[in-house]
Structure formats: structure tokens, C-alpha cells
PDB file of C-alpha atoms in Angstrom:
ATOM      1  CA  THR H  26    -160.509 -35.209-115.766  1.00  0.00           C
ATOM      2  CA  ALA H  27    -157.381 -33.776-117.301  1.00  0.00           C
ATOM      3  CA  ASP H  28    -155.396 -31.516-114.975  1.00  0.00           C
ATOM      4  CA  LEU H  29    -155.140 -28.538-117.318  1.00  0.00           C
ATOM      5  CA  ALA H  30    -153.075 -26.434-114.902  1.00  0.00           C
ATOM      6  CA  ASN H  31    -150.452 -29.173-115.103  1.00  0.00           C
ATOM      7  CA  ALA H  32    -150.509 -29.414-118.912  1.00  0.00           C
ATOM      8  CA  GLN H  33    -148.233 -27.595-121.337  1.00  0.00           C
ATOM      9  CA  GLU H  34    -150.113 -28.984-124.312  1.00  0.00           C
ATOM     10  CA  VAL H  35    -153.215 -31.144-124.808  1.00  0.00           C
ATOM     11  CA  ASN H  36    -153.604 -33.003-128.111  1.00  0.00           C
ATOM     12  CA  ILE H  37    -156.856 -34.824-128.893  1.00  0.00           C
ATOM     13  CA  GLN H  38    -156.856 -37.092-131.923  1.00  0.00           C
ATOM     14  CA  LEU H  39    -159.898 -38.834-133.381  1.00  0.00           C
ATOM     15  CA  SER H  40    -159.308 -41.751-135.694  1.00  0.00           C
ATOM     16  CA  GLY H  41    -160.856 -44.835-137.216  1.00  0.00           C
ATOM     17  CA  ALA H  42    -158.326 -47.420-136.010  1.00  0.00           C
ATOM     18  CA  LEU H  43    -155.023 -46.175-137.385  1.00  0.00           C
ATOM     19  CA  GLY H  44    -151.751 -48.018-136.741  1.00  0.00           C
ATOM     20  CA  GLU H  45    -150.949 -45.948-133.625  1.00  0.00           C
ATOM     21  CA  SER H  46    -153.824 -47.347-131.583  1.00  0.00           C
ATOM     22  CA  GLU H  47    -155.499 -50.693-131.024  1.00  0.00           C
ATOM     23  CA  THR H  48    -159.002 -49.386-131.731  1.00  0.00           C
ATOM     24  CA  GLY H  49    -160.669 -46.337-133.230  1.00  0.00           C
ATOM     25  CA  GLY H  50    -161.900 -43.400-131.182  1.00  0.00           C
ATOM     26  CA  ALA H  51    -160.324 -40.592-129.200  1.00  0.00           C
ATOM     27  CA  SER H  52    -156.714 -40.508-128.093  1.00  0.00           C
ATOM     28  CA  ILE H  53    -155.553 -37.809-125.678  1.00  0.00           C
ATOM     29  CA  ASN H  54    -151.895 -36.894-125.296  1.00  0.00           C
ATOM     30  CA  ILE H  55    -151.039 -34.502-122.456  1.00  0.00           C
ATOM     31  CA  ILE H  56    -147.572 -32.959-122.304  1.00  0.00           C
ATOM     32  CA  PRO H  57    -146.853 -31.917-118.707  1.00  0.00           C
ATOM     33  CA  ARG H  58    -145.602 -28.471-117.765  1.00  0.00           C
ATOM     34  CA  THR H  59    -142.123 -27.986-116.414  1.00  0.00           C
ATOM     35  CA  GLY H  60    -140.580 -24.956-114.758  1.00  0.00           C
ATOM     36  CA  GLY H  61    -138.595 -22.406-116.747  1.00  0.00           C
ATOM     37  CA  ASN H  62    -135.986 -19.715-116.244  1.00  0.00           C
ATOM     38  CA  ARG H  63    -138.453 -17.239-114.747  1.00  0.00           C
ATOM     39  CA  TYR H  64    -140.898 -17.611-111.884  1.00  0.00           C
ATOM     40  CA  ALA H  65    -144.484 -17.873-113.091  1.00  0.00           C
ATOM     41  CA  GLY H  66    -147.831 -19.051-111.793  1.00  0.00           C
ATOM     42  CA  ASP H  67    -151.291 -19.941-112.973  1.00  0.00           C
ATOM     43  CA  PHE H  68    -154.753 -19.869-111.395  1.00  0.00           C
ATOM     44  CA  ASN H  69    -157.786 -21.631-112.874  1.00  0.00           C
ATOM     45  CA  LEU H  70    -161.369 -21.494-111.596  1.00  0.00           C
ATOM     46  CA  LEU H  71    -164.383 -23.231-113.113  1.00  0.00           C
ATOM     47  CA  TYR H  72    -167.677 -22.831-111.266  1.00  0.00           C
ATOM     48  CA  THR H  73    -171.363 -23.326-111.899  1.00  0.00           C
ATOM     49  CA  ARG H  74    -174.476 -23.567-109.780  1.00  0.00           C
ATOM     50  CA  ARG H  75    -178.072 -24.634-110.262  1.00  0.00           C
ATOM     51  CA  GLY H  76    -179.416 -21.100-110.698  1.00  0.00           C
ATOM     52  CA  TRP H  77    -177.276 -20.555-113.796  1.00  0.00           C
ATOM     53  CA  PHE H  78    -179.010 -23.323-115.775  1.00  0.00           C
ATOM     54  CA  ASP H  79    -181.987 -22.628-117.983  1.00  0.00           C
ATOM     55  CA  GLN H  80    -185.410 -23.647-116.659  1.00  0.00           C
ATOM     56  CA  ASN H  81    -187.365 -24.311-119.894  1.00  0.00           C
ATOM     57  CA  ASN H  82    -187.428 -28.093-119.635  1.00  0.00           C
ATOM     58  CA  SER H  83    -191.134 -28.451-120.499  1.00  0.00           C
ATOM     59  CA  ALA H  84    -190.299 -29.204-124.150  1.00  0.00           C
ATOM     60  CA  TYR H  85    -188.655 -32.394-122.924  1.00  0.00           C
ATOM     61  CA  ALA H  86    -191.473 -33.561-120.642  1.00  0.00           C
ATOM     62  CA  ALA H  87    -192.234 -37.215-121.331  1.00  0.00           C
ATOM     63  CA  PRO H  88    -195.796 -37.824-122.590  1.00  0.00           C
ATOM     64  CA  GLU H  89    -195.960 -41.028-120.506  1.00  0.00           C
ATOM     65  CA  ALA H  90    -195.328 -38.881-117.407  1.00  0.00           C
ATOM     66  CA  GLY H  91    -198.540 -37.000-118.162  1.00  0.00           C
ATOM     67  CA  GLY H  92    -196.643 -33.978-119.485  1.00  0.00           C
ATOM     68  CA  ILE H  93    -195.250 -33.297-116.020  1.00  0.00           C
ATOM     69  CA  GLU H  94    -192.150 -31.151-116.286  1.00  0.00           C
ATOM     70  CA  PRO H  95    -189.234 -33.246-115.042  1.00  0.00           C
ATOM     71  CA  GLU H  96    -186.316 -31.930-113.037  1.00  0.00           C
ATOM     72  CA  PHE H  97    -183.446 -32.481-115.473  1.00  0.00           C
ATOM     73  CA  GLN H  98    -180.779 -30.436-113.726  1.00  0.00           C
ATOM     74  CA  ALA H  99    -179.458 -32.468-110.818  1.00  0.00           C
ATOM     75  CA  VAL H 100    -176.293 -30.350-110.391  1.00  0.00           C
ATOM     76  CA  LEU H 101    -176.541 -27.989-107.439  1.00  0.00           C
ATOM     77  CA  ARG H 102    -172.934 -26.763-107.410  1.00  0.00           C
ATOM     78  CA  ASP H 103    -169.774 -27.718-109.286  1.00  0.00           C
ATOM     79  CA  HIS H 104    -166.283 -26.261-109.070  1.00  0.00           C
ATOM     80  CA  ASP H 105    -162.710 -26.971-110.121  1.00  0.00           C
ATOM     81  CA  VAL H 106    -160.001 -24.722-108.646  1.00  0.00           C
ATOM     82  CA  SER H 107    -156.287 -25.063-109.264  1.00  0.00           C
ATOM     83  CA  GLY H 108    -153.201 -22.995-108.652  1.00  0.00           C
ATOM     84  CA  ALA H 109    -149.718 -23.586-110.026  1.00  0.00           C
ATOM     85  CA  PHE H 110    -146.256 -22.115-109.570  1.00  0.00           C
ATOM     86  CA  GLY H 111    -142.848 -22.886-111.004  1.00  0.00           C
ATOM     87  CA  GLY H 112    -139.453 -21.486-111.835  1.00  0.00           C
ATOM     88  CA  PRO H 113    -135.710 -21.992-111.758  1.00  0.00           C
ATOM     89  CA  ILE H 114    -133.736 -23.704-109.034  1.00  0.00           C
ATOM     90  CA  LYS H 115    -130.558 -23.250-111.096  1.00  0.00           C
ATOM     91  CA  ARG H 116    -130.888 -21.213-114.286  1.00  0.00           C
ATOM     92  CA  ASP H 117    -130.737 -23.271-117.529  1.00  0.00           C
ATOM     93  CA  ARG H 118    -130.186 -26.512-115.568  1.00  0.00           C
ATOM     94  CA  LEU H 119    -132.765 -27.258-112.847  1.00  0.00           C
ATOM     95  CA  TRP H 120    -136.426 -26.200-112.546  1.00  0.00           C
ATOM     96  CA  PHE H 121    -139.506 -26.965-110.448  1.00  0.00           C
ATOM     97  CA  TYR H 122    -143.246 -26.810-111.076  1.00  0.00           C
ATOM     98  CA  SER H 123    -146.101 -27.547-108.655  1.00  0.00           C
ATOM     99  CA  VAL H 124    -149.909 -27.651-108.854  1.00  0.00           C
ATOM    100  CA  ALA H 125    -152.653 -27.866-106.198  1.00  0.00           C
ATOM    101  CA  ARG H 126    -156.227 -28.692-107.262  1.00  0.00           C
ATOM    102  CA  ASP H 127    -159.643 -29.037-105.607  1.00  0.00           C
ATOM    103  CA  GLN H 128    -162.737 -30.340-107.440  1.00  0.00           C
ATOM    104  CA  ARG H 129    -166.192 -30.806-105.942  1.00  0.00           C
ATOM    105  CA  ILE H 130    -169.658 -31.484-107.303  1.00  0.00           C
ATOM    106  CA  ARG H 131    -172.885 -31.372-105.276  1.00  0.00           C
ATOM    107  CA  LYS H 132    -175.888 -33.059-106.879  1.00  0.00           C
ATOM    108  CA  LEU H 133    -179.332 -34.484-106.268  1.00  0.00           C
ATOM    109  CA  PRO H 134    -179.762 -38.250-106.683  1.00  0.00           C
ATOM    110  CA  VAL H 135    -181.157 -39.411-110.020  1.00  0.00           C
ATOM    111  CA  ALA H 136    -184.818 -39.434-108.948  1.00  0.00           C
ATOM    112  CA  ASN H 137    -184.451 -35.879-107.510  1.00  0.00           C
ATOM    113  CA  ASP H 138    -187.511 -36.244-105.249  1.00  0.00           C
ATOM    114  CA  PHE H 139    -185.794 -37.973-102.348  1.00  0.00           C
ATOM    115  CA  TRP H 140    -186.104 -36.688 -98.789  1.00  0.00           C
ATOM    116  CA  PRO H 141    -184.784 -37.808 -95.391  1.00  0.00           C
ATOM    117  CA  ASN H 142    -186.714 -40.581 -93.651  1.00  0.00           C
ATOM    118  CA  LEU H 143    -189.518 -39.350 -91.409  1.00  0.00           C
ATOM    119  CA  ASN H 144    -189.357 -42.694 -89.540  1.00  0.00           C
ATOM    120  CA  GLU H 145    -185.586 -42.667 -89.031  1.00  0.00           C
ATOM    121  CA  GLY H 146    -184.645 -44.675 -85.940  1.00  0.00           C
ATOM    122  CA  LYS H 147    -188.121 -46.179 -85.466  1.00  0.00           C
ATOM    123  CA  PHE H 148    -188.010 -49.984 -85.546  1.00  0.00           C
ATOM    124  CA  GLY H 149    -190.361 -51.710 -88.001  1.00  0.00           C
ATOM    125  CA  PHE H 150    -191.445 -48.569 -89.839  1.00  0.00           C
ATOM    126  CA  ASN H 151    -191.005 -48.167 -93.587  1.00  0.00           C
ATOM    127  CA  TYR H 152    -189.413 -45.186 -95.314  1.00  0.00           C
ATOM    128  CA  GLN H 153    -191.657 -42.148 -95.325  1.00  0.00           C
ATOM    129  CA  PRO H 154    -190.338 -38.916 -96.913  1.00  0.00           C
ATOM    130  CA  ASP H 155    -189.868 -36.011 -94.501  1.00  0.00           C
ATOM    131  CA  ARG H 156    -190.664 -33.046 -96.735  1.00  0.00           C
ATOM    132  CA  SER H 157    -190.119 -30.578 -93.883  1.00  0.00           C
ATOM    133  CA  LYS H 158    -186.362 -31.064 -94.425  1.00  0.00           C
ATOM    134  CA  PRO H 159    -184.351 -30.282 -97.584  1.00  0.00           C
ATOM    135  CA  ARG H 160    -184.060 -32.997-100.228  1.00  0.00           C
ATOM    136  CA  VAL H 161    -181.229 -35.498 -99.926  1.00  0.00           C
ATOM    137  CA  GLU H 162    -178.096 -34.450-101.811  1.00  0.00           C
ATOM    138  CA  TYR H 163    -174.641 -35.880-102.330  1.00  0.00           C
ATOM    139  CA  GLU H 164    -171.166 -34.528-102.918  1.00  0.00           C
ATOM    140  CA  ASN H 165    -168.065 -35.967-104.585  1.00  0.00           C
ATOM    141  CA  ILE H 166    -164.611 -34.533-103.836  1.00  0.00           C
ATOM    142  CA  TRP H 167    -161.289 -34.889-105.697  1.00  0.00           C
ATOM    143  CA  ARG H 168    -158.093 -33.211-104.498  1.00  0.00           C
ATOM    144  CA  ASN H 169    -154.495 -33.447-105.568  1.00  0.00           C
ATOM    145  CA  VAL H 170    -151.164 -31.710-105.172  1.00  0.00           C
ATOM    146  CA  ASN H 171    -148.083 -32.470-107.225  1.00  0.00           C
ATOM    147  CA  ALA H 172    -144.540 -31.338-107.897  1.00  0.00           C
ATOM    148  CA  ARG H 173    -142.128 -31.854-110.785  1.00  0.00           C
ATOM    149  CA  VAL H 174    -138.380 -31.254-110.792  1.00  0.00           C
ATOM    150  CA  THR H 175    -136.672 -31.144-114.199  1.00  0.00           C
ATOM    151  CA  TRP H 176    -132.932 -31.440-114.762  1.00  0.00           C
ATOM    152  CA  GLN H 177    -131.299 -30.599-118.087  1.00  0.00           C
ATOM    153  CA  ALA H 178    -128.349 -33.026-117.859  1.00  0.00           C
ATOM    154  CA  SER H 179    -127.007 -32.241-121.334  1.00  0.00           C
ATOM    155  CA  GLN H 180    -128.133 -30.608-124.574  1.00  0.00           C
ATOM    156  CA  ARG H 181    -130.011 -33.806-125.549  1.00  0.00           C
ATOM    157  CA  ASN H 182    -130.956 -35.312-122.151  1.00  0.00           C
ATOM    158  CA  LYS H 183    -133.592 -34.048-119.754  1.00  0.00           C
ATOM    159  CA  PHE H 184    -134.759 -35.894-116.623  1.00  0.00           C
ATOM    160  CA  ASN H 185    -137.984 -35.389-114.682  1.00  0.00           C
ATOM    161  CA  VAL H 186    -138.995 -36.494-111.203  1.00  0.00           C
ATOM    162  CA  PHE H 187    -142.750 -36.220-110.626  1.00  0.00           C
ATOM    163  CA  TRP H 188    -144.742 -36.704-107.415  1.00  0.00           C
ATOM    164  CA  ASP H 189    -148.554 -36.613-107.355  1.00  0.00           C
ATOM    165  CA  GLU H 190    -150.554 -37.006-104.135  1.00  0.00           C
ATOM    166  CA  GLN H 191    -154.261 -37.633-104.779  1.00  0.00           C
ATOM    167  CA  ASP H 192    -157.237 -37.924-102.464  1.00  0.00           C
ATOM    168  CA  PHE H 193    -160.713 -38.603-103.777  1.00  0.00           C
ATOM    169  CA  CYS H 194    -164.037 -39.484-102.297  1.00  0.00           C
ATOM    170  CA  GLN H 195    -166.920 -40.298-104.623  1.00  0.00           C
ATOM    171  CA  ASP H 196    -170.197 -42.174-105.036  1.00  0.00           C
ATOM    172  CA  PRO H 197    -170.771 -40.355-102.704  1.00  0.00           C
ATOM    173  CA  CYS H 198    -168.432 -38.662-100.311  1.00  0.00           C
ATOM    174  CA  LEU H 199    -171.248 -36.927 -98.440  1.00  0.00           C
ATOM    175  CA  GLY H 200    -174.959 -37.705 -98.704  1.00  0.00           C
ATOM    176  CA  VAL H 201    -176.550 -40.556-100.644  1.00  0.00           C
ATOM    177  CA  VAL H 202    -176.618 -41.454-104.346  1.00  0.00           C
ATOM    178  CA  SER H 203    -179.072 -44.344-104.536  1.00  0.00           C
ATOM    179  CA  VAL H 204    -182.745 -43.698-103.973  1.00  0.00           C
ATOM    180  CA  TYR H 205    -183.345 -47.344-103.070  1.00  0.00           C
ATOM    181  CA  THR H 206    -181.266 -46.933 -99.893  1.00  0.00           C
ATOM    182  CA  SER H 207    -182.564 -45.107 -96.847  1.00  0.00           C
ATOM    183  CA  PRO H 208    -180.442 -41.949 -96.307  1.00  0.00           C
ATOM    184  CA  GLU H 209    -179.573 -42.785 -92.682  1.00  0.00           C
ATOM    185  CA  SER H 210    -178.291 -46.237 -93.677  1.00  0.00           C
ATOM    186  CA  TRP H 211    -175.738 -44.886 -96.151  1.00  0.00           C
ATOM    187  CA  TRP H 212    -172.203 -44.770 -94.836  1.00  0.00           C
TER     188      TRP H 212
END
């Protein structure tokens, strides 16, 4: 996912195999932000939750499922939060810019109807859904923080030093993704 708080400009080009690329399709060019001669910041928040999705899925119910309305919306919660700040270290010569970002998505596994194991810890027993507990969910987490220092060495030469520390945990970070694996056996 593009880090928009860290982008000065985003250019998306669609082509049918022009000379600039090996194959046709989308090409994304992201020009990173650098600090300027005044202190400035940016805050970005994207958020959604299950209750904000429409519930009229019956038009998409598969006839082979007996017209049963399926649960299409597996997203329970999704957010992307970032904050940025930058400015001059030495006016017209040296600037800094830094971004911190946190992304998380909480979902239900693909089959949606997956509960904890009623027979958890009992030797020789098969999986039996425990519907007295909430359904099994999973969460993926991506976090990063970065900093850029830009030096205008001369009228024509500019140098950047960029550091980006990333931490991600997915498939899943918490919970279980696959419905063919017992929830308590997932790491």
C-alpha cells in the first residue's frame, strides 16, 4: 500500500506495453516528500467497520446454496493512521521530513462460520464448533516510521538520506485465517 503521507506526488500510468516498461498494465511512480523552509505537518486517518457496510446481499445469494444469503462482508474493522512532520534544519540548505504509520485490519476467515473448538485440549476428539463463544477472527498489522534528510548541495545537486523502519505481521498476526486448521493449533 502506498504511503500517501510520505508522497509529494503519485502518478499512475496505464499503458499497453510502451517502450518505458517491459509489459503493459499499471505503472506507479511515487515522488517522496521532503522538508521545506517552514515547519508543517500532516495527519491522515482512514477507518471503516462492519456496521458501515450495506446489508442487502440477498441479490447475490447463490442458487446452488438454496438461496441462503451469504455473509459477503468479512471485514470487521480496518484502519490506516499516519502522521507526518517536517521543516528546515538550515534554511534553503538542509531539511527533514518524518512519517509514522499504523495499519490494521480485523477480518473473519473466508468461510465466516468458524468458531473455537469445543473439544480443545481433549485428546482424540474431533473439532466441534463452540457457538457459545464469538466466531474466530484474525488481524493483520503493518507499522512503519521513517525519516528523510535533504541537503541542497548546489543549485543543481540535491542529496537525500532516507531511513524506513518497518514491522509487519500478517496471515495472520492474531487469530486464524484458515478454516481447515483448528484455532488452538494456529501459532
